[in-house]
Coordinates of C-alpha atoms in Angstrom, one line a residue:
M7 CA -1.6 -14.4 -27.0
D8 CA -3.1 -12.9 -29.8
G9 CA -5.2 -10.1 -29.2
I10 CA -8.1 -8.0 -31.3
F11 CA -6.8 -7.5 -34.9
G12 CA -4.2 -10.0 -34.2
S13 CA -1.0 -9.9 -32.2
T14 CA -0.1 -6.5 -33.3
G15 CA -3.7 -5.1 -32.7
V16 CA -4.4 -1.6 -31.2
W17 CA -6.3 -2.9 -28.2
F18 CA -3.8 -5.5 -27.7
L19 CA -1.0 -2.7 -27.2
I20 CA -3.6 -0.5 -25.4
G21 CA -4.1 -3.4 -22.8
A22 CA -0.5 -3.8 -22.5
I23 CA 0.2 -0.1 -21.6
L24 CA -2.6 -0.3 -18.8
V25 CA -0.6 -3.3 -17.3
W26 CA 2.1 -1.1 -17.2
F27 CA 0.2 1.5 -15.5
M28 CA -0.4 -0.7 -12.8
Q29 CA 3.1 0.2 -11.6
A30 CA 1.5 3.5 -10.5
G31 CA -1.6 2.1 -8.8
F32 CA 0.8 -0.7 -6.8
A33 CA 2.9 2.1 -5.7
M34 CA 0.2 4.1 -4.5
V35 CA -1.7 1.1 -2.5
E36 CA 1.7 0.5 -0.7
T37 CA 2.6 4.1 0.0
G38 CA -0.7 4.8 1.7
F39 CA -1.0 1.5 3.5
T40 CA 2.7 2.2 5.1
R41 CA 4.1 5.1 7.1
A42 CA 4.9 8.5 5.5
K43 CA 8.7 7.9 6.6
N44 CA 9.1 5.3 4.0
A45 CA 7.1 6.8 1.5
G46 CA 10.2 7.5 -1.0
N47 CA 11.5 4.2 -0.5
I48 CA 8.3 2.7 -1.8
I49 CA 8.3 4.7 -4.9
M50 CA 11.7 4.0 -5.8
K51 CA 11.1 0.2 -5.4
N52 CA 7.9 0.3 -7.7
L53 CA 9.9 2.4 -10.1
L54 CA 13.3 0.3 -10.1
D55 CA 11.6 -3.2 -10.2
F56 CA 10.2 -2.4 -13.5
C57 CA 13.3 -0.5 -15.1
L58 CA 15.8 -3.5 -14.0
G59 CA 13.2 -6.1 -14.7
T60 CA 12.8 -4.6 -18.3
I61 CA 16.9 -4.9 -18.8
V62 CA 17.1 -8.6 -17.6
F63 CA 13.7 -9.7 -19.5
V64 CA 15.6 -8.5 -22.8
L65 CA 18.8 -10.1 -22.0
L66 CA 17.3 -13.2 -20.6
G67 CA 13.7 -13.8 -19.5
A68 CA 12.1 -13.1 -22.7
G69 CA 14.3 -16.1 -24.3
L70 CA 13.1 -18.4 -21.6
L71 CA 9.1 -17.7 -21.5
M72 CA 8.9 -17.9 -25.1
G73 CA 11.2 -20.8 -25.5
E74 CA 13.5 -19.2 -27.7
D75 CA 17.4 -18.8 -27.6
A76 CA 18.6 -16.5 -24.8
L77 CA 21.9 -14.9 -25.7
F78 CA 23.1 -11.7 -24.6
G79 CA 20.9 -8.8 -26.2
L80 CA 19.1 -11.1 -28.6
V81 CA 15.8 -10.8 -26.6
G82 CA 15.4 -14.5 -27.1
I83 CA 15.5 -14.4 -31.1
P84 CA 17.8 -17.3 -32.6
N85 CA 21.1 -16.5 -34.3
M86 CA 21.0 -13.0 -34.0
G87 CA 17.8 -12.5 -35.7
V88 CA 17.2 -9.2 -33.8
F89 CA 19.8 -7.6 -36.2
T90 CA 18.9 -9.0 -39.5
D91 CA 14.9 -9.0 -39.0
F92 CA 14.2 -6.4 -36.6
A93 CA 11.5 -5.0 -37.9
N94 CA 9.8 -8.2 -38.5
Y95 CA 9.9 -9.5 -35.1
D96 CA 6.9 -9.7 -33.0
W97 CA 7.8 -6.8 -30.5
S98 CA 4.1 -6.3 -29.6
N99 CA 4.3 -10.0 -27.8
F100 CA 7.4 -9.3 -26.2
F101 CA 6.2 -5.8 -24.8
F102 CA 3.0 -7.6 -23.6
N103 CA 5.0 -10.4 -21.5
L104 CA 7.6 -7.6 -20.4
V105 CA 4.7 -5.7 -18.5
F106 CA 3.4 -8.9 -17.1
C107 CA 6.8 -9.8 -15.7
A108 CA 7.2 -6.7 -13.9
T109 CA 3.8 -6.9 -12.3
T110 CA 5.0 -10.2 -10.7
A111 CA 8.0 -8.4 -9.0
T112 CA 6.3 -5.8 -7.8
I113 CA 4.1 -7.4 -5.6
V114 CA 6.6 -8.5 -3.5
S115 CA 7.6 -4.8 -2.4
G116 CA 4.5 -4.3 -0.1
A117 CA 4.9 -7.6 2.0
M118 CA 8.2 -6.6 3.0
A119 CA 8.0 -2.8 3.0
E120 CA 9.7 -0.7 5.8
R121 CA 12.3 -2.8 6.8
T122 CA 14.0 -4.3 3.8
K123 CA 17.4 -3.2 2.2
F124 CA 17.2 -1.2 -1.3
L125 CA 20.0 -3.3 -2.7
S126 CA 18.4 -6.2 -1.8
Y127 CA 15.1 -5.6 -3.3
C128 CA 17.1 -4.8 -6.5
I129 CA 18.7 -7.9 -6.3
Y130 CA 15.7 -10.2 -6.2
S131 CA 13.4 -8.2 -8.4
L132 CA 16.2 -9.0 -11.1
V133 CA 16.2 -12.7 -10.4
I134 CA 12.5 -12.7 -10.4
S135 CA 12.2 -11.1 -13.8
A136 CA 15.0 -12.9 -15.4
V137 CA 14.6 -16.5 -14.1
V138 CA 11.9 -17.4 -11.8
Y139 CA 8.6 -15.7 -13.5
P140 CA 9.9 -16.4 -17.1
I141 CA 10.2 -20.2 -16.5
E142 CA 6.9 -21.3 -14.8
A143 CA 5.2 -18.7 -17.4
H144 CA 6.5 -20.5 -20.2
W145 CA 4.7 -23.7 -18.9
A146 CA 1.2 -22.5 -19.5
W147 CA 2.1 -19.5 -22.1
G148 CA 5.0 -20.3 -23.9
G149 CA 4.3 -23.6 -25.0
G150 CA 5.6 -25.5 -22.2
W151 CA 3.7 -28.6 -20.4
L152 CA 1.0 -26.9 -19.1
S153 CA -0.2 -25.2 -22.2
T154 CA -2.0 -28.3 -24.0
A155 CA -3.4 -31.7 -22.6
E156 CA -1.3 -34.0 -24.3
P157 CA 2.0 -33.8 -22.1
L158 CA 0.2 -34.6 -19.2
F159 CA -2.9 -37.0 -20.0
G160 CA -2.9 -37.5 -23.9
T161 CA -5.7 -36.8 -26.1
T162 CA -8.0 -39.6 -25.3
G163 CA -9.8 -40.8 -21.7
Y164 CA -11.0 -39.0 -18.8
F165 CA -9.0 -35.7 -19.4
A166 CA -9.0 -35.5 -22.8
N167 CA -8.6 -32.0 -24.0
V168 CA -8.6 -30.6 -20.7
A169 CA -5.4 -28.0 -20.4
Y170 CA -4.3 -26.0 -17.4
I171 CA -6.6 -22.8 -17.3
D172 CA -5.1 -19.2 -16.3
F173 CA -6.1 -16.9 -18.7
A174 CA -4.5 -13.7 -17.4
G175 CA -2.3 -14.9 -14.3
S176 CA -4.2 -15.8 -10.9
S177 CA -1.1 -18.5 -10.7
L178 CA 1.5 -17.5 -13.0
I179 CA 1.8 -13.9 -11.7
H180 CA -0.2 -13.5 -8.5
F181 CA 0.0 -16.7 -6.8
V182 CA 3.9 -16.7 -7.5
G183 CA 4.1 -13.1 -6.1
G184 CA 2.1 -13.9 -3.0
I185 CA 4.4 -17.1 -2.3
S186 CA 7.4 -14.8 -2.9
S187 CA 5.9 -12.2 -0.6
F188 CA 5.1 -14.8 2.3
I189 CA 8.8 -16.4 2.1
G190 CA 10.7 -13.0 1.8
A191 CA 8.4 -11.5 4.9
L192 CA 8.9 -14.4 6.8
L193 CA 12.9 -14.6 6.7
L194 CA 12.8 -10.9 6.9
G195 CA 11.3 -10.8 10.1
P196 CA 8.2 -8.2 11.4
R197 CA 8.8 -4.5 11.7
W198 CA 9.9 -3.6 14.9
G199 CA 6.9 -3.0 17.5
K200 CA 4.6 -4.9 15.4
Y201 CA 4.9 -8.1 17.9
L202 CA 5.1 -7.8 21.7
D203 CA 6.3 -10.7 24.0
K204 CA 4.5 -11.7 27.2
D205 CA 6.0 -8.6 29.1
G206 CA 4.7 -6.3 26.4
K207 CA 8.1 -5.5 24.8
P208 CA 8.7 -5.5 21.0
T209 CA 10.2 -8.9 19.7
L210 CA 11.4 -10.1 16.3
V211 CA 11.3 -13.5 17.3
R212 CA 8.1 -15.3 15.9
K213 CA 7.6 -17.9 18.8
E214 CA 7.9 -15.0 21.4
A215 CA 5.4 -13.0 20.0
K216 CA 2.3 -12.8 22.1
Y217 CA 0.5 -9.6 21.2
V218 CA -0.4 -7.9 17.6
R219 CA 0.2 -4.2 17.3
A220 CA -1.7 -2.4 14.7
I221 CA 0.5 -0.1 12.6
P222 CA -2.0 1.8 10.5
G223 CA -1.0 3.1 7.2
H224 CA -0.4 6.9 6.9
N225 CA -2.6 7.7 4.0
L226 CA -5.6 5.8 2.9
T227 CA -6.7 8.3 0.4
V228 CA -3.6 7.6 -1.5
G229 CA -4.3 3.8 -1.0
A230 CA -7.7 4.2 -2.4
L231 CA -6.4 6.0 -5.7
G232 CA -4.0 3.2 -6.0
C233 CA -6.7 0.8 -5.8
F234 CA -8.9 2.4 -8.3
I235 CA -5.9 2.8 -10.7
L236 CA -5.4 -0.9 -10.4
W237 CA -9.0 -1.9 -10.9
F238 CA -8.9 0.7 -14.1
C239 CA -6.1 -1.0 -15.4
W240 CA -7.2 -4.6 -14.7
Y241 CA -9.4 -4.3 -17.8
G242 CA -6.2 -4.1 -19.8
F243 CA -4.6 -6.9 -17.6
N244 CA -7.5 -9.4 -18.2
G245 CA -8.8 -8.2 -21.6
A246 CA -5.6 -7.5 -23.9
A247 CA -5.4 -11.0 -25.1
T248 CA -8.9 -11.6 -25.6
S249 CA -9.4 -12.9 -29.4
G250 CA -12.7 -10.9 -30.3
M251 CA -15.1 -8.3 -29.0
T252 CA -17.5 -11.0 -27.9
Q253 CA -14.7 -12.2 -25.7
L254 CA -13.2 -9.1 -24.5
A255 CA -17.1 -8.0 -23.4
Q256 CA -17.3 -11.2 -21.4
V257 CA -13.9 -10.6 -19.5
L258 CA -14.8 -7.0 -18.9
V259 CA -18.3 -8.2 -17.5
T260 CA -16.8 -11.1 -15.2
T261 CA -13.9 -9.0 -14.2
T262 CA -16.4 -6.1 -12.8
V263 CA -18.4 -8.8 -11.4
A264 CA -16.3 -10.3 -9.2
A265 CA -14.4 -7.2 -8.2
A266 CA -17.7 -5.6 -6.9
T267 CA -19.0 -8.8 -5.4
G268 CA -15.5 -9.0 -3.6
T269 CA -15.6 -5.5 -2.2
I270 CA -18.9 -6.0 -0.9
S271 CA -18.6 -9.4 0.6
T272 CA -15.3 -7.9 2.5
M273 CA -17.4 -5.0 3.6
V274 CA -20.2 -6.6 4.9
F275 CA -18.0 -9.6 6.4
T276 CA -15.8 -6.7 8.7
W277 CA -19.0 -5.2 9.5
I278 CA -20.2 -8.1 11.1
K279 CA -17.1 -9.1 12.5
N280 CA -15.7 -5.8 13.8
K281 CA -19.3 -3.9 14.2
K282 CA -18.0 -1.3 11.5
P283 CA -17.1 -1.7 7.9
D284 CA -13.3 -1.6 7.6
V285 CA -12.0 0.7 5.0
S286 CA -8.4 -0.7 4.2
M287 CA -9.8 -4.1 4.2
T288 CA -12.6 -3.4 1.9
L289 CA -10.1 -1.7 -0.5
N290 CA -8.1 -5.4 -0.1
G291 CA -11.6 -7.1 -1.0
S292 CA -11.8 -4.9 -4.3
L293 CA -8.1 -6.4 -5.0
A294 CA -9.0 -10.1 -4.1
G295 CA -11.8 -10.0 -6.4
L296 CA -10.0 -8.9 -9.1
V297 CA -7.0 -11.3 -8.6
A298 CA -9.4 -14.6 -8.1
V299 CA -11.1 -13.7 -11.2
T300 CA -8.0 -13.4 -13.3
A301 CA -7.4 -16.9 -14.3
G302 CA -11.1 -17.5 -15.4
C303 CA -12.3 -14.4 -16.8
A304 CA -12.5 -15.7 -20.1
V305 CA -14.2 -19.0 -19.3
I306 CA -16.7 -18.4 -16.8
D307 CA -19.8 -16.7 -16.8
V308 CA -21.6 -13.8 -14.6
V309 CA -22.9 -16.5 -11.9
G310 CA -19.2 -17.8 -11.7
A311 CA -17.9 -14.6 -11.2
F312 CA -20.4 -13.7 -8.5
F313 CA -19.5 -16.5 -6.4
I314 CA -15.4 -16.5 -7.2
G315 CA -15.6 -12.7 -6.0
L316 CA -17.9 -13.5 -2.7
V317 CA -15.4 -16.3 -1.6
A318 CA -12.4 -13.9 -2.5
G319 CA -13.7 -11.2 -0.2
I320 CA -14.1 -13.4 2.9
L321 CA -10.9 -15.0 2.1
V322 CA -8.8 -12.1 2.1
V323 CA -9.9 -11.1 5.6
V324 CA -9.4 -14.7 7.1
A325 CA -6.0 -15.0 5.5
V326 CA -4.8 -11.4 6.4
E327 CA -5.7 -12.2 10.2
V328 CA -4.2 -15.8 10.0
I329 CA -0.9 -14.6 8.4
D330 CA -0.7 -12.1 11.0
K331 CA -1.8 -13.3 14.0
K332 CA -1.4 -17.3 14.0
F333 CA 1.8 -17.1 11.5
H334 CA 3.1 -13.7 12.9
V335 CA 4.1 -12.8 9.5
D336 CA 4.1 -9.1 8.8
D337 CA 2.8 -8.1 5.7
P338 CA 1.8 -4.2 5.8
V339 CA -0.5 -4.4 2.8
G340 CA -1.9 -7.6 2.4
A341 CA 0.0 -8.7 -0.4
I342 CA 0.5 -12.4 0.7
A343 CA -3.7 -12.6 1.5
V344 CA -4.7 -10.7 -1.6
H345 CA -2.1 -12.3 -4.2
G346 CA -1.3 -15.6 -2.8
A347 CA -4.4 -16.8 -1.1
N348 CA -6.7 -15.3 -4.0
G349 CA -4.4 -16.2 -6.7
L350 CA -4.6 -19.9 -5.6
W351 CA -8.3 -19.6 -4.9
G352 CA -9.2 -18.1 -8.4
T353 CA -6.8 -21.1 -10.2
I354 CA -8.5 -23.9 -8.5
A355 CA -11.9 -21.8 -9.0
C356 CA -11.6 -22.5 -12.6
G357 CA -11.9 -26.2 -12.2
L358 CA -15.2 -25.4 -10.6
F359 CA -16.7 -22.7 -12.6
S360 CA -15.4 -23.1 -16.2
T361 CA -18.7 -23.4 -18.5
S362 CA -17.3 -25.9 -20.8
T363 CA -15.0 -28.1 -18.1
G364 CA -15.7 -27.1 -14.8
L365 CA -17.1 -29.6 -12.0
F366 CA -20.3 -27.3 -11.3
Y367 CA -21.2 -27.3 -15.2
T368 CA -20.1 -30.9 -16.5
G369 CA -20.0 -33.1 -13.2
S370 CA -16.3 -33.9 -14.4
F371 CA -13.2 -33.5 -12.0
A372 CA -10.8 -33.6 -14.8
Q373 CA -10.2 -29.6 -15.0
L374 CA -10.0 -29.4 -11.2
I375 CA -7.5 -32.1 -10.9
V376 CA -5.2 -30.5 -13.9
Q377 CA -5.4 -27.0 -12.0
L378 CA -4.4 -28.7 -8.9
I379 CA -1.4 -30.0 -10.4
G380 CA -0.6 -27.2 -12.0
V381 CA -0.6 -24.8 -8.8
L382 CA 1.6 -27.4 -7.0
A383 CA 4.3 -27.3 -9.7
I384 CA 4.1 -23.3 -9.9
A385 CA 4.2 -23.5 -6.0
A386 CA 7.3 -26.1 -5.8
W387 CA 9.3 -24.3 -8.4
T388 CA 8.4 -20.7 -6.6
I389 CA 9.4 -22.1 -3.3
V390 CA 12.7 -23.6 -3.9
C391 CA 13.9 -20.5 -5.9
M392 CA 12.8 -18.1 -3.6
I393 CA 14.0 -19.8 -0.4
G394 CA 17.4 -20.1 -2.4
L395 CA 17.5 -16.3 -3.2
F396 CA 16.5 -14.8 -0.2
Q397 CA 18.8 -17.0 2.1
L398 CA 21.7 -16.0 -0.2
L399 CA 20.7 -12.3 0.0
K400 CA 20.7 -12.8 3.9
H401 CA 23.9 -14.2 4.4
T402 CA 25.5 -12.0 1.7
V403 CA 24.5 -8.5 1.7
G404 CA 22.3 -8.7 3.9
L405 CA 18.0 -8.4 3.8
R406 CA 16.8 -6.1 6.7
V407 CA 18.1 -2.4 7.5
S408 CA 19.2 -1.8 11.0
K409 CA 17.0 -1.0 14.0
V410 CA 17.9 2.7 13.8
E411 CA 17.4 3.0 10.1
E412 CA 14.1 1.4 10.4
I413 CA 13.0 3.6 13.1
E414 CA 14.0 6.8 11.7
G415 CA 12.8 5.6 8.1
L416 CA 14.3 4.4 4.9
D417 CA 13.6 7.7 3.3
K418 CA 16.2 9.2 5.5
H419 CA 19.0 6.3 5.6
E420 CA 18.4 4.4 2.3
H421 CA 17.9 7.6 0.1
G422 CA 19.0 10.7 1.8
L423 CA 15.6 12.1 1.6
P424 CA 14.4 13.9 4.9
S425 CA 10.8 13.5 4.0
A426 CA 8.6 12.6 0.8
Y427 CA 6.3 15.2 1.9
A428 CA 8.7 18.0 2.5
D429 CA 7.3 20.4 -0.2
F430 CA 4.3 20.8 1.8
T431 CA 6.0 22.6 4.6
P432 CA 9.1 24.4 2.8
V433 CA 11.6 25.2 5.3
P434 CA 14.2 27.7 3.8
L435 CA 17.7 27.6 5.0
A436 CA 18.7 30.4 7.7
A437 CA 20.6 32.4 5.2
E438 CA 18.1 32.5 2.4
I439 CA 15.9 35.6 1.7
I440 CA 13.1 34.3 -0.3
E441 CA 11.8 36.7 -2.9
A442 CA 8.3 37.6 -3.3
E443 CA 7.4 39.0 -6.5
G444 CA 11.0 40.4 -6.6
V445 CA 10.9 42.2 -3.0
P446 CA 12.6 40.5 -0.2
V447 CA 10.2 39.1 2.4
A448 CA 11.9 41.0 5.2
E449 CA 11.6 44.3 3.2
A450 CA 7.9 43.8 2.3
A451 CA 7.2 43.3 5.9
G452 CA 8.6 46.6 6.6
V453 CA 11.7 45.6 8.1
A454 CA 15.2 46.3 7.0
V455 CA 17.2 43.0 6.0
T456 CA 20.2 44.3 8.6
D457 CA 17.8 43.9 11.3
M458 CA 16.6 40.4 10.8
T459 CA 19.7 39.2 12.7
A460 CA 19.1 40.6 15.9
P461 CA 15.9 42.9 16.3
A462 CA 16.3 45.5 19.2
M463 CA 14.5 44.5 22.5
P464 CA 12.2 47.4 23.4
A465 CA 11.6 48.2 27.1
V466 CA 8.7 46.7 28.6
A467 CA 6.3 49.7 29.6
E468 CA 5.9 49.9 33.5
S469 CA 2.5 50.0 33.3
A470 CA 2.3 46.4 32.0
E471 CA 5.0 44.9 34.1
S472 CA 2.7 43.7 36.8
V473 CA 0.3 42.3 34.3
K474 CA 0.1 38.7 34.8
M475 CA -0.1 36.3 31.6
S476 CA -1.7 32.9 31.3
K477 CA -1.7 30.1 29.1
V478 CA -5.3 28.3 28.3
V479 CA -5.3 25.0 26.7
I480 CA -8.9 23.5 25.7
L481 CA -9.4 20.1 24.5
T482 CA -12.8 19.3 23.3
K483 CA -14.6 17.6 20.4
Q484 CA -14.2 18.5 16.8
S485 CA -17.8 19.2 16.5
K486 CA -17.8 21.9 19.0
F487 CA -15.0 24.2 17.6
E488 CA -17.1 26.7 16.0
D489 CA -18.9 27.1 19.1
L490 CA -16.1 27.6 21.0
K491 CA -14.4 30.0 18.6
Q492 CA -17.6 32.3 18.5
A493 CA -17.6 32.3 22.6
L494 CA -14.1 33.3 22.9
N495 CA -14.4 36.0 20.1
A496 CA -17.2 37.6 21.8
I497 CA -14.8 38.3 25.1
G498 CA -12.3 39.6 23.2
V499 CA -10.1 36.3 22.6
T500 CA -9.0 36.6 18.9
G501 CA -5.8 34.8 18.9
L502 CA -5.9 31.1 18.7
T503 CA -3.4 28.1 18.0
V504 CA -5.9 25.3 17.1
T505 CA -4.3 21.5 16.6
Q506 CA -6.2 18.2 15.3
V507 CA -5.0 16.0 18.1
L508 CA -6.0 12.4 18.9
G509 CA -6.8 11.5 22.5
C510 CA -8.6 9.7 25.3
G511 CA -9.5 10.2 29.1
V512 CA -9.6 7.1 31.6
Q513 CA -12.7 5.7 29.8
K514 CA -10.1 4.9 26.7
G515 CA -12.7 5.5 23.9
A516 CA -14.6 3.3 22.0
G517 CA -13.1 -0.2 20.8
E518 CA -11.5 -0.1 17.0
Y519 CA -9.9 -2.3 14.8
Y520 CA -7.3 -1.9 12.1
R521 CA -7.1 -4.6 9.4
G522 CA -8.7 -7.1 12.1
V523 CA -6.4 -6.0 14.9
K524 CA -7.6 -4.0 18.1
L525 CA -5.7 -0.5 18.4
D526 CA -3.4 0.0 21.3
M527 CA -5.3 2.8 22.3
D528 CA -8.5 3.8 21.5
L529 CA -7.8 7.4 20.6
L530 CA -10.4 9.8 19.6
P531 CA -10.2 12.7 17.2
K532 CA -9.9 16.2 19.1
V533 CA -9.2 19.7 19.0
K534 CA -6.7 21.5 21.2
V535 CA -7.2 25.2 21.3
E536 CA -4.4 27.5 22.9
V537 CA -4.8 31.1 23.8
V538 CA -2.2 33.2 25.9
V539 CA -4.0 36.2 27.6
S540 CA -3.3 39.1 29.9
K541 CA -6.0 41.6 29.3
V542 CA -8.7 39.5 29.1
P543 CA -9.2 37.6 32.6
V544 CA -8.6 33.9 32.6
A545 CA -11.6 33.3 34.8
E546 CA -13.9 34.8 32.0
V547 CA -11.9 32.5 29.3
V548 CA -12.8 29.3 31.2
A549 CA -16.4 30.5 31.9
A550 CA -17.1 31.3 28.2
A551 CA -15.3 27.8 27.1
R552 CA -17.4 25.9 29.6
K553 CA -20.4 27.4 28.2
A554 CA -19.8 26.7 24.9
L555 CA -18.8 22.9 25.4
Y556 CA -20.7 21.7 27.9
T557 CA -23.4 18.9 27.4
G558 CA -23.2 17.0 30.5
H559 CA -21.9 14.0 28.6
I560 CA -18.3 12.2 28.8
G561 CA -16.0 13.7 26.2
D562 CA -17.0 17.2 26.7
G563 CA -13.2 18.1 27.1
K564 CA -10.9 19.3 29.7
I565 CA -9.4 23.2 30.2
F566 CA -5.6 23.5 31.6
V567 CA -4.4 26.8 32.7
Y568 CA -0.7 27.6 32.9
D569 CA 1.6 30.6 33.9
V570 CA 3.5 32.3 31.2
E571 CA 6.7 33.5 32.1
D572 CA 7.2 35.9 29.0
V573 CA 6.2 36.4 25.3
V574 CA 8.1 37.7 22.4
R575 CA 6.9 39.0 19.0
V576 CA 9.1 37.9 16.5
R577 CA 8.8 41.0 13.9
T578 CA 9.4 43.5 16.5
G579 CA 10.9 42.1 19.3
E580 CA 8.2 43.4 21.8
S581 CA 8.2 41.4 24.8
G582 CA 5.6 40.6 27.6
Y583 CA 2.1 42.6 27.8
D584 CA 2.9 44.7 24.7
A585 CA 3.5 41.5 22.4
L586 CA 0.3 40.2 23.2
Q587 CA -1.6 43.4 21.9
D588 CA -2.9 43.7 18.1
A589 CA -0.3 45.6 16.3
E590 CA -1.7 48.7 14.6

């Protein structure tokens, strides 16, 4: 796979580096589309599958892929040539194949996320990088039987000079990753609570699943960042092996057109289907277009790229819902649909849209037949290998974590990490005194360090003993918060606790969908405002709140009033009425 300026060209190596950076994109997509309690585990998997894959690719995989001797430590170089001619070996080609190998392994992480043992993940990443990917990639990219037309059909006749097309890996990388993901997720079973039986209880048995629950990812912003990173890096993924500037420009254009069309078609399709454009599915639509165009990006024109992306954007939505609702295979990030279904579609599409051999341009079925033979062979190899591997893991070290580990999060049990987001809310140890510019926090606040253990409890003023304290909790629309805040401030209520919450009344809110699955309860964003008052009458607080919030429509909110037994100010130890007054 010579790049611009030859196999050691600068662009060739830059493209390979971009492919390596796709690891970051996959990590962000998978983290954003899953729950926060497993974020650290996702990051570790995407880091380790590349690192472990590098070692086994050096030892074995490179030799299998490039058709060379694969002996211990020889990176596929016959007769220990790595030691005698180290400087002259084609290391650029080696590195290029290495980063592509890592991409295949990391696809599986998302589909099996949130319930897979970390050890098992490391083992099957090793096997994919060492054996599964190198052998099938050798067939098309390493001089194997799919790389030329002659081994299949000879050089004359109907199939003359028609070879298998997969320029950058729709089948060799993405289809293989998608098949591996499907087999792994199938044998692993769904996340706890994803599927419910006829009585509404969680079940891990596919045939008992009657209802599907949506489990939204915790951070779509991170998922979107991953999508943008992947799109950017895909220009290296598809373009690095081009033979000149003209072909590079063609690849960049067809890649962009297919991705853009896939994004739009997903958005429009989900908009029509669910009455609103689905954010996470639209992100998947971008990736679906990129996956589908990868095989034919160098042999199709803009029209072909448009239709490949158009179909990919719709196919990813249909495939996600069929896999989830019909097959009851739990894929948190949509990896099977994005990479498996669209890897297959993109490879077959070469037989339709190749400008030199495709059915729509030449009227010949030869290229389409060759493409079908290729994907069937690749699928058969991958299915046999991955079923054997996952069954072996399942019956030895085990594939799945325990129910308790899954519910509490893999970060905690697999990595000893309380939270991947702990630094956003740092909690010091009880005995720690945090220095603020050289001054202990306690001292800076005017309290002696010795007083921090048990501050004295001042006596409650007799005049305040009979004052009643009440807590008022107000739930209302986010858009009305400023009006409420001003109204309370006007009557002398300045101490507020404000929380962003989700909730619904008896009307249950409006129907919403996440990745084609209706959410359990249609919870609406609300604001919860809590105040404790003594001096200001409760009736005045309620009247001010009602006046600020009233519109006459459903959803104006609720006001709850509670009696408060006591209040203690932490800094001084004052209690009751005195603790609620402004400190001088």
